[in-house]
Every structure is written in C-alpha cells, then in structure tokens.
Amino acid sequence: MSINNQPAVVCEQVSKIFRQGSSQVMGLDQVDILVKAGDSICLSGPSGSGKTTLLNAIGGLAKPDSGTITIGEHTLSSMSDSERAHLRLHQIGFVFQSYNLVPVLSALENVAFIMEMQGRPKQEIDTLAHAILNRVGLEGLYDRKPGQLSGGQQQRVAVARAIVSNPTLVLADEPTANLDSQTAIQLMELFQTLNQESGTTFIIATHDTRVNQFTNRQIVMQDGRIESDNRA
Amino acid sequence: MIARLAWRNLWRNKERSLLMITAVAIAVCAMLFMVAMTRGFMQGILDSGIHNLPGHIQAHANRYLDDPSIDHRFTLTSASLQNVLTNANIEHWSQRVKVPAVVQSEYASQGVTLLGIEPEREPQDPRLGYKIVAGKNLSSDSAGILIGERLAEKLETELGKRIVLMTQSAEGGLAERGYRIVGIYQTTFAAREEGEVYLALEQSQTLLGVDDQISELAIFTSDDSDLERLQTELQTKLGSYIDVLRWDQIDEYLGASMKTMSGFVFIIVAVVFLTLSFALVNTLIMAIFERTPEIGLLLALGLRPKAVVLALTLESMVMIGLGLILGNVLAQFILLGFKDGVDLSSVAEGLAMAGASPYLSAQLRLSDWLTTNVLVLILGLLTSWWPARRAARLDPIEALQKT
Ligand SMILES: Nc1ncnc2c1ncn2[C@@H]1O[C@H](COP(=O)(O)OP(=O)(O)OP(=O)(O)O)[C@@H](O)[C@H]1O
Ligand SMILES: [Mg+2]
C-alpha cells in the first residue's frame, strides 16, 4: 500500500468534558487534527493533558460531547455500537495504557484471539501469531500466560496483538513504558518499518522522548488542546 | 476460542466453580429424589387402590355403579371375551361377582361385600400386606369361604367353622347358604378385612343363581399411560349396555389426588431450583465483577457484545451441565437403593389410612427425569444469560480502568 492523500483520521472541533460533581475537566478542548494515511504521530504532553482521551475518542470508545471524528470514510457519531465494534476489530490495532491481555489465554492465544474473531483461517493465524511474537522478541514464550511474563514482555504481547493483523490504524498508549531502552528502540523500529512498508498509520501517545525520532509528525497536547503540531 | 475462554475461566476459581457444580448437583439430586419419592408414594396409593381389586379399567352392566346389586349383571361369551381381551396392553383380566351380603355366625351378623373371584387370576398383592394367617387361600374349586381376621373376631368365629351368607338372588328372593371358613386373611386395610368376604366365582354364581353371569370385568394393563385409548377400544367392542370406566373415573377422589400430586411434584422442582438460581446469579455476578477489566478489554478490541454474552453464558452452562450430570448420577445411585422399596410396615396404619401401600418405593418416570433436566437447563440458561448480558453492556473504557 502506498501513502496517498486520503485522510486516515479527521477530528473536527472535538470536545470532551468530564464532570465530577460540580467541577468540570476539559478532557478534550476543540481538537482539530487531520491525520493522513501513512502518518506516524508521536502524541506527547504532560500527564492529564488528554492523550488517552483523544485515543479513546478516535477508537470510538468514548463519545465526544461535541465535534465529529471520521475514520477513513466512517463518521463515528453516525455509527451504531456494533458498527464501531466491527471497525475496531477489523481496522484498528490497540495498545492500552492500563490493561491489555486476557489472563487465562497464553501469549500466543492473546495474539491469535483477535484474528479468530476476524474470521481468518486457522493456518494463517498460527503462522502470523508465531511470526509476530518472534518479531517482538518473544520466541519460545508462546505458551506463557500473562501472569508468567514480565511487564515489558506483556507490553510486547500487546503490541504484537495490535499489529498482527495489519490494521490500517494503530492507536498505542504508552507502548514503550516498562521497556528498557534497547527493547524500546527495537519496538519503535518495528513500528517504523510497518509504517514505511505497509503504510500503516500510527498514533503513539507517550512520555518517552525517544519516540519522536521514529515518527514523522509530533503533536503536543496541553489541557485538552493541541499545543503544537509539527512534521519532521 | 470463545469456548476455550469459557473453559479456562471456569477453572480460574476452582473452589467457586466446584462449589457451584456441587450445589447444582445436590439440588438436582434432591429434586429427582423428591420427585421419585412422591411418585413412589403416589404409585403406592394407586397400587393399593387398583390392586385392592378394582383394576385399571372395569366393565359393568349399566347402572351397576349406582346400585351394585345382582340385578345389574352381564355375560361375556367366550368368543366375545377372546375378541375383547386380545390386546397387547392387557396384562391380565378377571371376572367378578360383587354384591352386598350379610354374614351370620352363632353370635353376630355383619353387612359385607361378597366377592366371587377367580382366585388364580387375582393374586392378592403381598405388598399390600395381604397374607393368609389361617387355613389357605381360595382356589377355583374351593367350596368354602375366605374372610378377614377382623371379621372373624367380630363374628367370634374361627377357621373351620361355618357361617351363613345371605344375599338377594337373581330372582329377587333371598339366597342363603352356609359355608365353611377355609381361610382367614390379613391386610393393612382395616375396612377391607372387616367388609370383604371371598368365594370362588362358581360358588357365588350358584348361590345367586346366575349361571356364568358376572358383575364386573376387571382389566389390568402393563402400561397405564394410555388408558383412554384402551378404554375406547373396549367400550366399542363390548357395546353400549356395558359401561367401561377407568380407575380414575371409578374412584374420582383417587384420580383427582393423583392429578394434584403430579402438579405438586413440579412445584417442588421449581421452588428448589429458584432457590438455587439466586445462588447461581449471585456467584456469576461476583465472577463477572472480578473480571470487569478483561471484559472491557474484549469489548474495546471490538469483540461483539453477543460473543461476550456467549462466552460467559457458556461458562456457567458448562458449570450447570456438569452439576446436572453429577446430580443425575448421584440420584440414580440413591434411587437404586430405594428400588425395592422401603418397608414402612411399622407406620403402615397411618399410611393405610391415607390409602397407601406399606411399601414406599422410589419411582422415576422418564418424563419426570426429562422435565426436571429441561427445567434446570432452561432456568440455568436464564440465570446465566442475565448477568452475562449485563456484563456485555459495560462501557469498555470504564471497565478497562477498574484495575
Ligand atoms: N473517566 C474520567 N472521569 C473524569 N475525569 C477524567 C476521566 N478520564 C480522564 N479524565 C481527566 O481528563 C484529563 C485527561 O486525561 P487523560 O487520561 O486523557 O490524560 P493523559 O494525557 O492520557 O495522561 P497520562 O499521560 O497520565 O496518561 C485528566 O485531567 C483526567 O483527570
Ligand atoms: Mg494516558
């Protein structure tokens, strides 16, 4: 797939307000972003600036209070829950910040699970799942349950799951947290390769300053707003 | 994979799952046991009601039931008998004369029912406590009379003595004759022991002057599930001057109480299982609550809520299914021990008053077994589905953050 001009994600005037009792927090404050297919974005900003909230909104997991979000040709607000679920399953790869793996499934099964739900043939699933785990440096750990893996290893299983089925969009929240610098760099190189070879669009929320060396665009957030947006 | 997920989750909290399986098993076993005992009790009442001489189906001349005198009698020629009684469902049949009479000894007299029977065709059921305590049982060529022990006491008579039997003859006059007591019987039913005397069929026909006519044709079937069809068939063959009735029509009280008990059995089952359902729902809600983040994860990754419902329902249905199997096996073993019945002779007086046999046997019909199992499965499905559906409606992001 080559990089074209069709936008992958468009956010227009997206706002999200969290109300707690009488106080309000602007999770997102009139965010405008146009993500081109093939963009690889490093989304940074201080803690509480709205990175996770933005990723959730783009993933169709949190409804904005105002504004519209479009993924490819789909406008999220006009889709049903099950249509959004279908979109997530088939087109978006997720790495969540807090919780990522099903504890009763092995590393391999966690990766294979999504592909099975997508209805891919068994043979293909098996090959792809093994290959991707090898690629994130987890050879031989296929049958371990998440509880038997280190934090960094779990993180890599989550990354493997997010990218294994070649989604058009990957939303990764702190994928390099818990990783030593060498593993973090390997992972970012993997993202970069996928971005360049397959044209996969990445949005990576992170505090890790090393990440932006591997991306072609850097967006910085502050208090729910876009503070800066630079292309490399 | 959904199935694998369900199976793994099932064994995640082994104690809880095993506890649940055991609870279901015990409940199912208890239900089956209660149903079986109730059925056994019902069958006991039924058996004594039927084997007390009536029969599953009886034929009488018109009006006999309103006025059970010798005036209302009928004949079955051998040919028509053969024709009527060649039916695979008929286990055995017998002809009877059954009329009111008076017996008299030197000291007392007593109103009784005189039964002229074909002794070989009517084995008295020892399960009903029937036994000969003096002399011997009637046989078809026996010229004497068989009476109950209580009646003997009342008449202050004994084995070998003569008593006089008086009744209305076929001509309308008085038929009177002395008989030697050849046997004395005992049974758990006091009223019977005091009120029924037996002659061989031919003896009674001679006394009444009725040749080969009878008051009653009794039919016992091996399969009492389709009495109505047999009844209709017999009625057609015997013709309209004979009334063919089922036991539950002859003894309406017995019939009605059987119906009530049948319904009652399933109320028991429902109540036991409803109680169990609360425990089940509670456990499932707990299990789901513990797993909120991963349910959120599955939903966030794009798994359809239906798949989540399926996984959770499957998990608890496996649990219920295992409990069900275990419960059935357990119940089979327990019921095997009760197969030959428990002798309740010591409390039989009370049971006899209720009309039951002193042997209580556990009985389980295939239909009871099926109904219980299907009921548990359906209620199980509902109790599993409801919490699962609630879980599938969780907001993925909120659920994910519940770590
Ligand atoms: N469910 C919620 N209820 C109330 N407030 C919330 C909720 N989720 C997020 N917020 C608030 O919205 C703001 C943005 O949160 P968000 O999680 O997007 O920040 P973040 O940039 O991802 O931070 P971090 O780098 O720590 O992950 C914060 O002030 C946070 O407290
Ligand atoms: Mg965050």
XYZ file of C-alpha atoms and ligand atoms in Angstrom:
667
model
C 0.000 0.000 0.000
C 1.365 3.363 -0.883
C 0.899 6.576 1.020
C -1.922 8.544 -0.513
C -3.708 11.726 0.313
C -6.871 10.197 1.700
C -7.023 11.232 5.373
C -6.960 8.331 7.817
C -8.448 10.278 10.724
C -10.138 13.637 10.856
C -11.039 15.310 14.134
C -13.106 18.460 13.878
C -13.760 20.621 16.920
C -13.764 17.585 19.180
C -14.501 18.345 22.830
C -14.947 16.017 25.747
C -15.937 17.234 29.173
C -15.612 15.125 32.321
C -17.991 16.191 35.042
C -17.361 15.216 38.597
C -19.897 16.699 40.942
C -19.785 20.437 40.395
C -16.307 20.543 38.867
C -15.618 20.017 35.172
C -12.467 18.898 33.398
C -11.938 19.581 29.720
C -10.587 16.216 28.619
C -10.501 17.479 25.038
C -10.994 21.095 24.113
C -11.940 21.768 20.472
C -9.341 19.489 18.979
C -8.735 19.706 15.229
C -6.449 17.098 13.683
C -6.122 15.775 10.176
C -4.193 12.509 10.079
C -3.098 11.416 6.623
C -2.875 7.761 5.800
C 0.699 6.757 6.475
C 1.254 9.359 9.157
C 3.150 8.224 12.163
C 2.383 10.525 15.047
C 4.101 10.929 18.360
C 1.451 12.324 20.714
C 3.066 13.830 23.780
C 2.219 16.218 26.557
C 2.137 16.254 30.329
C 0.156 13.768 32.325
C -3.520 14.652 32.233
C -3.208 16.610 29.011
C -5.749 14.413 27.201
C -3.681 11.911 25.189
C -5.581 8.804 26.313
C -8.872 10.632 25.991
C -8.037 11.530 22.389
C -7.029 7.952 21.508
C -10.232 6.610 23.057
C -12.299 9.100 21.100
C -10.586 8.183 17.827
C -11.036 4.484 18.618
C -14.757 5.066 19.052
C -14.568 4.031 22.697
C -15.538 7.381 24.181
C -18.182 9.630 22.690
C -17.116 13.263 22.377
C -19.553 15.840 23.699
C -19.203 17.823 20.503
C -17.352 17.735 17.201
C -17.014 14.915 14.703
C -14.435 12.196 14.162
C -14.027 10.420 10.849
C -12.008 7.236 10.359
C -11.408 6.665 6.656
C -14.881 7.171 5.280
C -16.715 6.337 8.528
C -18.118 9.066 10.717
C -18.088 7.590 14.223
C -21.055 9.516 15.603
C -23.361 8.181 12.913
C -22.434 4.531 13.521
C -24.082 2.043 15.852
C -22.176 0.394 18.692
C -21.819 -2.807 16.747
C -20.623 -0.993 13.632
C -17.981 0.728 15.723
C -17.028 -2.630 17.262
C -16.686 -4.059 13.757
C -14.488 -1.136 12.723
C -12.233 -1.599 15.765
C -11.946 -5.323 15.225
C -11.041 -5.108 11.546
C -9.191 -1.836 11.077
C -7.690 -0.599 14.317
C -4.943 -2.074 16.454
C -4.952 -1.049 20.118
C -2.331 -0.934 22.816
C -3.968 0.274 26.012
C -2.235 2.102 28.795
C -3.504 0.078 31.730
C -4.782 -3.345 30.878
C -4.084 -5.331 27.746
C -4.133 -9.099 27.979
C -6.706 -11.758 28.791
C -5.197 -13.509 31.813
C -6.452 -17.019 31.022
C -5.075 -17.033 27.497
C -1.424 -17.670 26.602
C 0.700 -15.091 24.782
C 0.030 -16.883 21.509
C -3.713 -17.142 22.171
C -3.936 -13.487 23.119
C -2.461 -12.631 19.745
C -4.489 -15.230 17.833
C -7.753 -14.346 19.530
C -8.425 -11.173 17.569
C -7.616 -12.836 14.255
C -10.005 -15.668 15.068
C -12.706 -13.143 15.792
C -11.926 -11.591 12.423
C -12.617 -14.980 10.918
C -9.228 -15.717 9.418
C -8.222 -19.279 8.536
C -6.539 -21.242 11.322
C -3.369 -21.965 9.402
C -2.760 -18.325 8.667
C -3.498 -17.289 12.243
C -0.972 -19.752 13.584
C 1.781 -18.660 11.226
C 1.162 -14.953 11.719
C 0.908 -15.207 15.509
C 4.192 -17.076 15.851
C 5.946 -14.739 13.437
C 4.828 -11.562 15.159
C 5.793 -12.853 18.612
C 9.241 -13.671 17.234
C 9.441 -10.208 15.794
C 8.827 -8.535 19.147
C 11.456 -10.788 20.713
C 9.278 -13.331 22.477
C 10.431 -16.581 20.800
C 9.695 -19.549 22.988
C 7.339 -17.698 25.302
C 4.267 -18.538 23.228
C 2.559 -20.656 25.849
C 3.162 -18.434 28.828
C 0.157 -16.833 30.457
C 0.359 -13.055 31.060
C 0.935 -13.728 34.760
C 4.116 -15.605 33.857
C 5.517 -12.722 31.780
C 7.314 -9.573 32.905
C 5.676 -6.195 32.477
C 7.788 -5.478 29.398
C 7.055 -8.866 27.876
C 3.324 -8.340 28.419
C 3.652 -4.961 26.765
C 5.237 -6.596 23.731
C 2.480 -9.208 23.510
C 0.006 -6.317 23.481
C 1.968 -4.618 20.687
C 2.137 -7.882 18.756
C -1.620 -8.255 19.034
C -2.159 -4.663 17.898
C -0.158 -5.026 14.696
C -0.506 -8.706 13.806
C -3.474 -8.394 11.503
C -2.141 -5.405 9.570
C -4.647 -2.809 10.725
C -4.884 0.463 8.823
C -4.598 2.403 12.075
C -2.691 1.618 15.256
C -3.538 3.523 18.447
C -0.843 2.848 21.022
C -0.953 4.306 24.509
C 2.476 4.251 26.153
C 3.732 1.185 24.257
C 7.299 1.701 25.474
C 6.505 2.092 29.155
C 8.086 -0.774 31.106
C 10.690 -1.378 28.378
C 14.449 -0.932 28.617
C 15.901 1.421 26.031
C 17.154 -1.324 23.750
C 13.802 -3.115 23.584
C 12.003 0.214 23.280
C 14.139 1.121 20.291
C 13.571 -2.269 18.673
C 9.850 -1.810 19.079
C 9.896 1.664 17.598
C 11.948 0.404 14.687
C 9.313 -2.256 14.136
C 6.612 0.415 14.096
C 8.681 2.465 11.695
C 9.195 -0.465 9.358
C 5.493 -1.296 9.337
C 4.703 2.356 8.712
C 7.089 2.588 5.800
C 6.422 -0.834 4.280
C 2.668 -1.187 4.757
C 1.653 2.426 5.136
C 0.044 1.680 8.494
C -0.962 4.863 10.296
C 0.330 5.126 13.880
C -0.732 7.388 16.685
C 1.509 6.797 19.679
C 0.781 8.546 22.955
C 3.935 8.701 25.039
C 6.087 10.457 27.570
C 9.112 8.783 26.035
C 11.226 11.429 24.314
C 12.972 8.802 22.178
C 9.770 8.011 20.328
C 9.656 11.077 18.125
C 12.903 10.056 16.402
C 10.964 7.246 14.824
C 7.843 9.170 13.803
C 7.233 11.697 11.059
C 4.970 14.008 12.995
C 4.844 15.262 16.553
C 1.737 16.583 18.257
C 1.991 18.059 21.743
C -1.074 18.416 23.913
C -1.783 20.596 26.917
C -5.005 20.810 28.925
C -7.002 19.003 26.254
C -5.815 21.247 23.463
C -3.303 20.805 20.643
C -0.361 22.943 21.591
C 1.879 22.194 18.641
C 1.764 20.004 15.542
C 4.999 19.581 13.593
C 6.063 17.384 10.738
C 9.560 16.076 10.772
C -11.668 -19.661 21.115
C -14.809 -18.445 22.857
C -15.275 -21.976 24.139
C -11.656 -22.150 25.238
C -12.007 -18.840 27.024
C -15.129 -20.078 28.794
C -13.473 -23.334 29.802
C -10.336 -21.630 31.141
C -12.345 -19.064 33.025
C -14.361 -21.835 34.584
C -11.269 -23.252 36.268
C -9.858 -19.902 37.224
C -11.508 -20.002 40.587
C -11.606 -23.741 41.156
C -13.170 -23.638 44.597
C -16.006 -21.444 43.484
C -16.728 -23.480 40.374
C -16.590 -26.769 42.246
C -18.847 -25.338 44.898
C -21.318 -24.260 42.234
C -21.189 -27.630 40.487
C -21.736 -29.380 43.796
C -24.622 -27.095 44.660
C -26.298 -27.767 41.327
C -25.627 -31.489 41.674
C -27.107 -31.658 45.147
C -30.115 -29.605 44.156
C -30.744 -31.736 41.073
C -30.274 -34.895 43.066
C -32.629 -33.639 45.758
C -35.197 -32.680 43.151
C -35.048 -36.035 41.430
C -35.204 -37.786 44.768
C -38.223 -35.821 45.890
C -39.959 -36.373 42.596
C -39.192 -40.071 42.789
C -40.429 -40.407 46.338
C -43.594 -38.515 45.567
C -44.132 -40.701 42.531
C -43.464 -43.760 44.626
C -45.941 -42.604 47.210
C -48.487 -41.893 44.502
C -47.868 -45.255 42.929
C -48.348 -46.845 46.322
C -51.730 -45.226 46.720
C -52.579 -46.126 43.178
C -51.460 -49.727 43.510
C -53.438 -50.312 46.627
C -56.382 -48.547 45.060
C -56.142 -50.659 41.960
C -54.862 -53.945 43.282
C -57.268 -53.798 46.116
C -59.284 -55.437 43.409
C -60.547 -52.709 41.111
C -58.221 -52.846 38.102
C -57.109 -50.136 35.718
C -60.269 -50.482 33.719
C -63.549 -52.015 34.762
C -66.630 -53.016 32.867
C -70.042 -53.233 34.487
C -73.590 -53.539 33.316
C -75.322 -50.173 33.021
C -76.446 -48.785 36.383
C -74.346 -51.240 38.420
C -72.264 -48.439 39.882
C -75.372 -46.666 41.195
C -76.897 -49.838 42.501
C -74.355 -52.623 42.844
C -76.866 -55.457 43.140
C -77.101 -58.697 41.238
C -79.872 -57.173 39.109
C -77.176 -55.459 37.102
C -75.143 -58.250 35.644
C -73.800 -59.286 32.302
C -72.329 -62.246 30.457
C -69.250 -62.448 28.402
C -69.481 -65.332 25.988
C -66.104 -66.946 25.431
C -65.908 -65.702 21.873
C -66.517 -62.072 22.672
C -64.162 -62.345 25.623
C -61.374 -63.543 23.405
C -62.105 -60.784 20.998
C -62.108 -58.096 23.646
C -59.136 -59.266 25.562
C -56.674 -59.865 22.774
C -54.830 -56.641 23.279
C -51.131 -56.411 23.827
C -51.586 -53.880 26.593
C -53.693 -56.107 28.760
C -51.598 -57.784 31.377
C -54.373 -59.821 32.891
C -58.091 -59.687 33.435
C -60.624 -61.322 35.683
C -64.342 -61.735 36.135
C -66.041 -60.994 39.409
C -69.331 -61.175 41.116
C -69.583 -58.319 43.579
C -72.747 -57.847 45.594
C -73.807 -56.736 49.070
C -74.476 -59.540 51.527
C -74.856 -60.335 55.195
C -72.808 -62.921 57.079
C -74.008 -64.511 60.229
C -72.338 -66.620 62.872
C -73.856 -68.114 66.003
C -73.137 -64.866 67.839
C -73.312 -61.961 65.453
C -74.063 -60.780 61.964
C -72.413 -58.221 59.729
C -73.053 -56.479 56.418
C -70.291 -57.242 53.918
C -69.432 -57.202 50.262
C -69.421 -60.640 48.738
C -66.827 -61.129 46.062
C -66.939 -64.122 43.782
C -63.482 -64.233 42.230
C -61.274 -66.361 40.039
C -58.544 -66.881 42.640
C -55.861 -67.941 40.175
C -56.461 -64.824 38.162
C -56.361 -62.474 41.133
C -53.208 -62.966 43.076
C -53.533 -60.784 46.112
C -50.615 -58.471 46.386
C -48.409 -59.241 49.390
C -47.049 -55.715 49.096
C -50.408 -54.544 50.357
C -49.867 -56.571 53.497
C -52.193 -59.285 52.258
C -51.479 -62.646 53.777
C -53.296 -65.757 54.841
C -52.957 -66.161 58.581
C -55.005 -69.328 58.966
C -56.058 -72.044 56.561
C -55.278 -71.496 52.889
C -56.043 -69.192 50.028
C -59.079 -69.737 47.850
C -58.793 -71.836 44.738
C -61.298 -72.076 41.919
C -62.653 -75.441 43.108
C -62.801 -74.428 46.711
C -66.255 -74.741 48.271
C -65.522 -72.704 51.361
C -65.323 -69.019 52.206
C -62.337 -66.730 52.844
C -62.826 -63.944 55.391
C -60.703 -61.281 57.085
C -59.233 -61.654 60.556
C -61.131 -58.667 61.909
C -64.415 -60.019 60.631
C -63.653 -63.357 62.247
C -63.100 -61.590 65.549
C -66.316 -59.655 65.168
C -68.325 -62.752 64.381
C -66.483 -64.618 67.142
C -65.796 -67.417 64.746
C -62.696 -69.193 63.503
C -61.163 -71.370 60.831
C -63.186 -74.498 60.061
C -66.459 -73.150 61.460
C -69.486 -72.461 59.335
C -71.036 -69.089 58.717
C -74.194 -68.244 56.836
C -74.163 -65.928 53.862
C -77.356 -64.148 52.834
C -77.984 -62.028 49.796
C -80.567 -61.177 47.167
C -80.761 -63.820 44.448
C -81.160 -63.235 40.752
C -84.872 -63.947 41.015
C -85.230 -61.315 43.691
C -85.696 -63.757 46.523
C -83.373 -64.489 49.408
C -80.355 -66.620 48.681
C -78.953 -68.173 51.816
C -76.318 -70.780 52.378
C -73.770 -71.894 54.944
C -70.059 -72.012 54.134
C -67.103 -73.405 55.970
C -64.313 -70.923 56.644
C -61.323 -72.273 54.713
C -59.026 -69.314 55.144
C -58.516 -66.137 57.129
C -56.583 -63.235 55.657
C -54.920 -60.122 56.933
C -54.316 -56.850 55.161
C -53.297 -53.371 56.146
C -56.704 -52.063 55.196
C -58.940 -52.484 58.202
C -62.126 -51.695 56.354
C -61.423 -54.432 53.856
C -60.533 -57.002 56.417
C -63.859 -56.405 58.058
C -66.006 -55.893 54.994
C -64.993 -58.262 52.229
C -65.590 -61.968 52.034
C -64.499 -64.150 49.138
C -65.981 -67.147 47.370
C -64.807 -68.900 44.262
C -66.612 -67.381 41.284
C -68.631 -70.502 40.532
C -69.747 -70.845 44.144
C -71.040 -67.316 44.159
C -72.792 -67.783 40.817
C -74.504 -70.888 42.155
C -75.600 -69.070 45.309
C -77.058 -66.207 43.309
C -78.426 -68.408 40.546
C -76.817 -66.539 37.701
C -75.081 -69.248 35.654
C -71.989 -67.634 34.185
C -73.009 -64.054 34.617
C -70.813 -61.539 36.418
C -70.968 -58.061 37.942
C -67.563 -56.869 36.954
C -64.816 -57.406 34.432
C -61.512 -56.024 35.669
C -58.610 -55.338 33.395
C -55.022 -54.711 34.400
C -52.616 -53.206 31.934
C -48.869 -53.288 31.798
C -48.758 -49.736 30.529
C -51.039 -47.285 32.266
C -50.019 -44.287 30.201
C -52.638 -44.663 27.504
C -55.673 -45.942 29.315
C -58.053 -43.764 27.369
C -57.365 -45.477 24.089
C -57.775 -48.910 25.618
C -60.981 -47.757 27.260
C -62.446 -46.532 23.980
C -61.442 -49.723 22.240
C -63.050 -51.914 24.884
C -66.189 -49.809 25.006
C -66.637 -50.190 21.260
C -66.156 -53.922 21.388
C -68.358 -54.563 24.422
C -71.268 -52.463 23.280
C -73.430 -49.840 24.879
C -75.150 -51.921 27.537
C -71.794 -52.177 29.294
C -70.041 -49.236 30.969
C -66.281 -49.269 30.569
C -64.585 -46.943 33.031
C -61.046 -46.059 34.018
C -59.901 -46.292 37.624
C -59.752 -42.528 37.916
C -63.393 -42.357 36.863
C -64.481 -45.059 39.272
C -62.550 -43.578 42.152
C -62.771 -39.902 41.371
C -61.140 -38.887 44.608
C -58.140 -41.062 43.882
C -57.996 -39.743 40.339
C -58.136 -36.134 41.444
C -55.499 -36.550 44.115
C -53.142 -38.172 41.612
C -53.526 -35.218 39.287
C -52.909 -32.754 42.104
C -49.797 -34.574 43.205
C -48.457 -34.687 39.680
C -48.659 -30.913 39.535
C -47.236 -30.628 43.004
C -44.126 -32.542 42.021
C -43.114 -29.849 39.604
C -43.849 -27.065 42.025
C -41.291 -28.725 44.311
C -38.797 -28.822 41.474
C -39.391 -25.192 40.584
C -39.074 -23.982 44.173
C -35.817 -25.856 44.745
C -34.358 -24.535 41.555
C -35.494 -20.960 42.084
C -33.659 -21.013 45.395
C -30.617 -22.337 43.618
C -30.950 -19.668 40.933
C -30.355 -16.905 43.443
C -27.101 -18.515 44.499
C -26.165 -19.000 40.851
C -26.894 -15.432 39.799
C -25.005 -14.165 42.793
C -21.943 -16.242 42.013
C -21.991 -15.255 38.370
C -22.265 -11.578 39.205
C -19.282 -11.968 41.528
C -17.293 -13.753 38.854
C -18.112 -11.088 36.308
C -17.337 -8.272 38.710
C -13.866 -9.692 39.273
C -13.293 -9.787 35.551
C -14.603 -6.365 34.651
C -11.304 -5.097 33.143
C -10.887 -8.018 30.793
C -14.485 -7.867 29.670
C -13.798 -4.182 28.971
C -10.696 -5.191 27.027
C -12.585 -7.659 24.856
C -15.267 -5.105 24.107
C -12.678 -2.392 23.422
C -10.827 -4.631 20.994
C -14.025 -4.950 19.022
C -15.481 -8.219 20.227
C -19.246 -8.160 19.692
C -21.231 -7.968 22.923
C -23.010 -11.124 21.769
C -19.708 -13.002 21.812
C -19.106 -11.803 25.364
C -22.576 -12.973 26.380
C -21.882 -16.293 24.678
C -18.561 -16.777 26.455
C -19.988 -16.024 29.888
C -23.177 -17.998 29.349
C -21.214 -20.936 28.032
C -19.022 -20.872 31.093
C -21.882 -21.074 33.527
C -23.819 -23.533 31.398
C -20.840 -25.878 31.483
C -20.891 -25.496 35.240
C -24.620 -26.171 35.423
C -24.287 -29.002 32.923
C -21.582 -30.710 34.980
C -23.682 -30.274 38.099
C -26.662 -31.667 36.265
C -24.820 -34.777 35.122
C -23.380 -35.316 38.568
C -26.783 -34.800 40.173
C -28.395 -37.312 37.842
C -25.747 -39.922 38.500
C -25.984 -39.328 42.229
C -29.753 -39.592 42.146
C -29.533 -42.837 40.169
C -27.344 -44.354 42.836
C -29.545 -43.240 45.671
C -32.692 -44.356 43.915
C -31.136 -47.717 43.192
C -31.037 -48.216 46.934
C -34.736 -47.476 47.137
C -35.660 -49.567 44.149
C -37.164 -52.434 46.091
C -38.978 -50.093 48.350
C -38.661 -49.244 51.992
C -40.773 -51.288 54.339
C -42.864 -48.872 56.277
C -44.978 -51.529 57.943
C -44.281 -50.059 61.342
C -46.069 -46.889 60.388
C -48.319 -48.590 57.894
C -51.501 -47.991 59.854
C -51.186 -44.307 59.165
C -50.283 -44.861 55.536
C -53.123 -47.272 55.106
C -55.492 -44.574 56.234
C -54.040 -42.353 53.555
C -54.642 -45.218 51.210
C -51.015 -46.022 50.525
C -49.174 -49.270 50.485
C -46.878 -50.016 53.407
C -44.012 -50.323 50.945
C -42.721 -46.991 49.782
C -40.736 -47.276 46.626
C -39.000 -44.503 44.746
C -40.095 -44.253 41.180
C -38.846 -42.026 38.454
C -40.561 -41.852 35.138
C -38.602 -40.938 32.072
C -40.850 -37.920 31.706
C -40.083 -36.744 35.256
C -36.426 -37.126 34.603
C -36.686 -35.202 31.373
C -38.857 -32.461 32.800
C -36.502 -31.910 35.724
C -33.452 -31.742 33.489
C -35.053 -29.498 30.908
C -36.373 -27.215 33.630
C -32.927 -26.910 35.209
C -31.357 -26.206 31.833
C -33.872 -23.536 30.912
C -33.733 -21.808 34.278
C -29.945 -22.197 34.202
C -29.797 -20.551 30.825
C -31.842 -17.614 32.079
C -29.811 -17.195 35.246
C -26.586 -17.314 33.221
C -27.754 -15.112 30.446
C -28.975 -12.260 32.578
C -25.679 -11.398 34.336
C -23.786 -12.062 31.100
C -25.911 -9.587 29.239
C -25.343 -7.002 31.904
C -21.609 -7.550 31.573
C -21.744 -7.172 27.812
C -23.346 -3.772 28.226
C -20.485 -2.397 30.280
C -18.744 0.671 28.979
C -15.414 -0.704 27.720
C -13.285 2.205 28.885
C -14.776 2.355 32.364
C -14.462 -1.399 32.653
C -10.832 -1.323 31.494
C -9.954 1.159 34.179
C -11.332 -0.993 37.013
C -7.933 -2.485 37.743
N -13.295 8.943 33.388
C -12.843 10.146 33.736
N -13.525 10.880 34.625
C -13.131 12.108 34.979
N -12.036 12.669 34.501
C -11.286 12.014 33.618
C -11.653 10.698 33.194
N -10.753 10.254 32.300
C -9.839 11.262 32.185
N -10.169 12.298 32.976
C -9.464 13.559 33.074
O -9.241 14.056 31.768
C -7.958 14.595 31.663
C -7.207 13.927 30.551
O -6.938 12.591 30.930
P -6.084 11.585 30.033
O -6.204 10.254 30.654
O -6.539 11.740 28.633
O -4.609 12.160 30.201
P -3.275 11.582 29.593
O -2.708 12.665 28.753
O -3.520 10.279 28.943
O -2.407 11.402 30.896
P -1.265 10.320 31.182
O -0.068 10.775 30.497
O -1.100 10.374 32.662
O -1.765 9.015 30.716
C -7.293 14.434 33.023
O -7.418 15.653 33.720
C -8.108 13.352 33.679
O -8.140 13.566 35.065
Mg -2.912 8.362 29.283
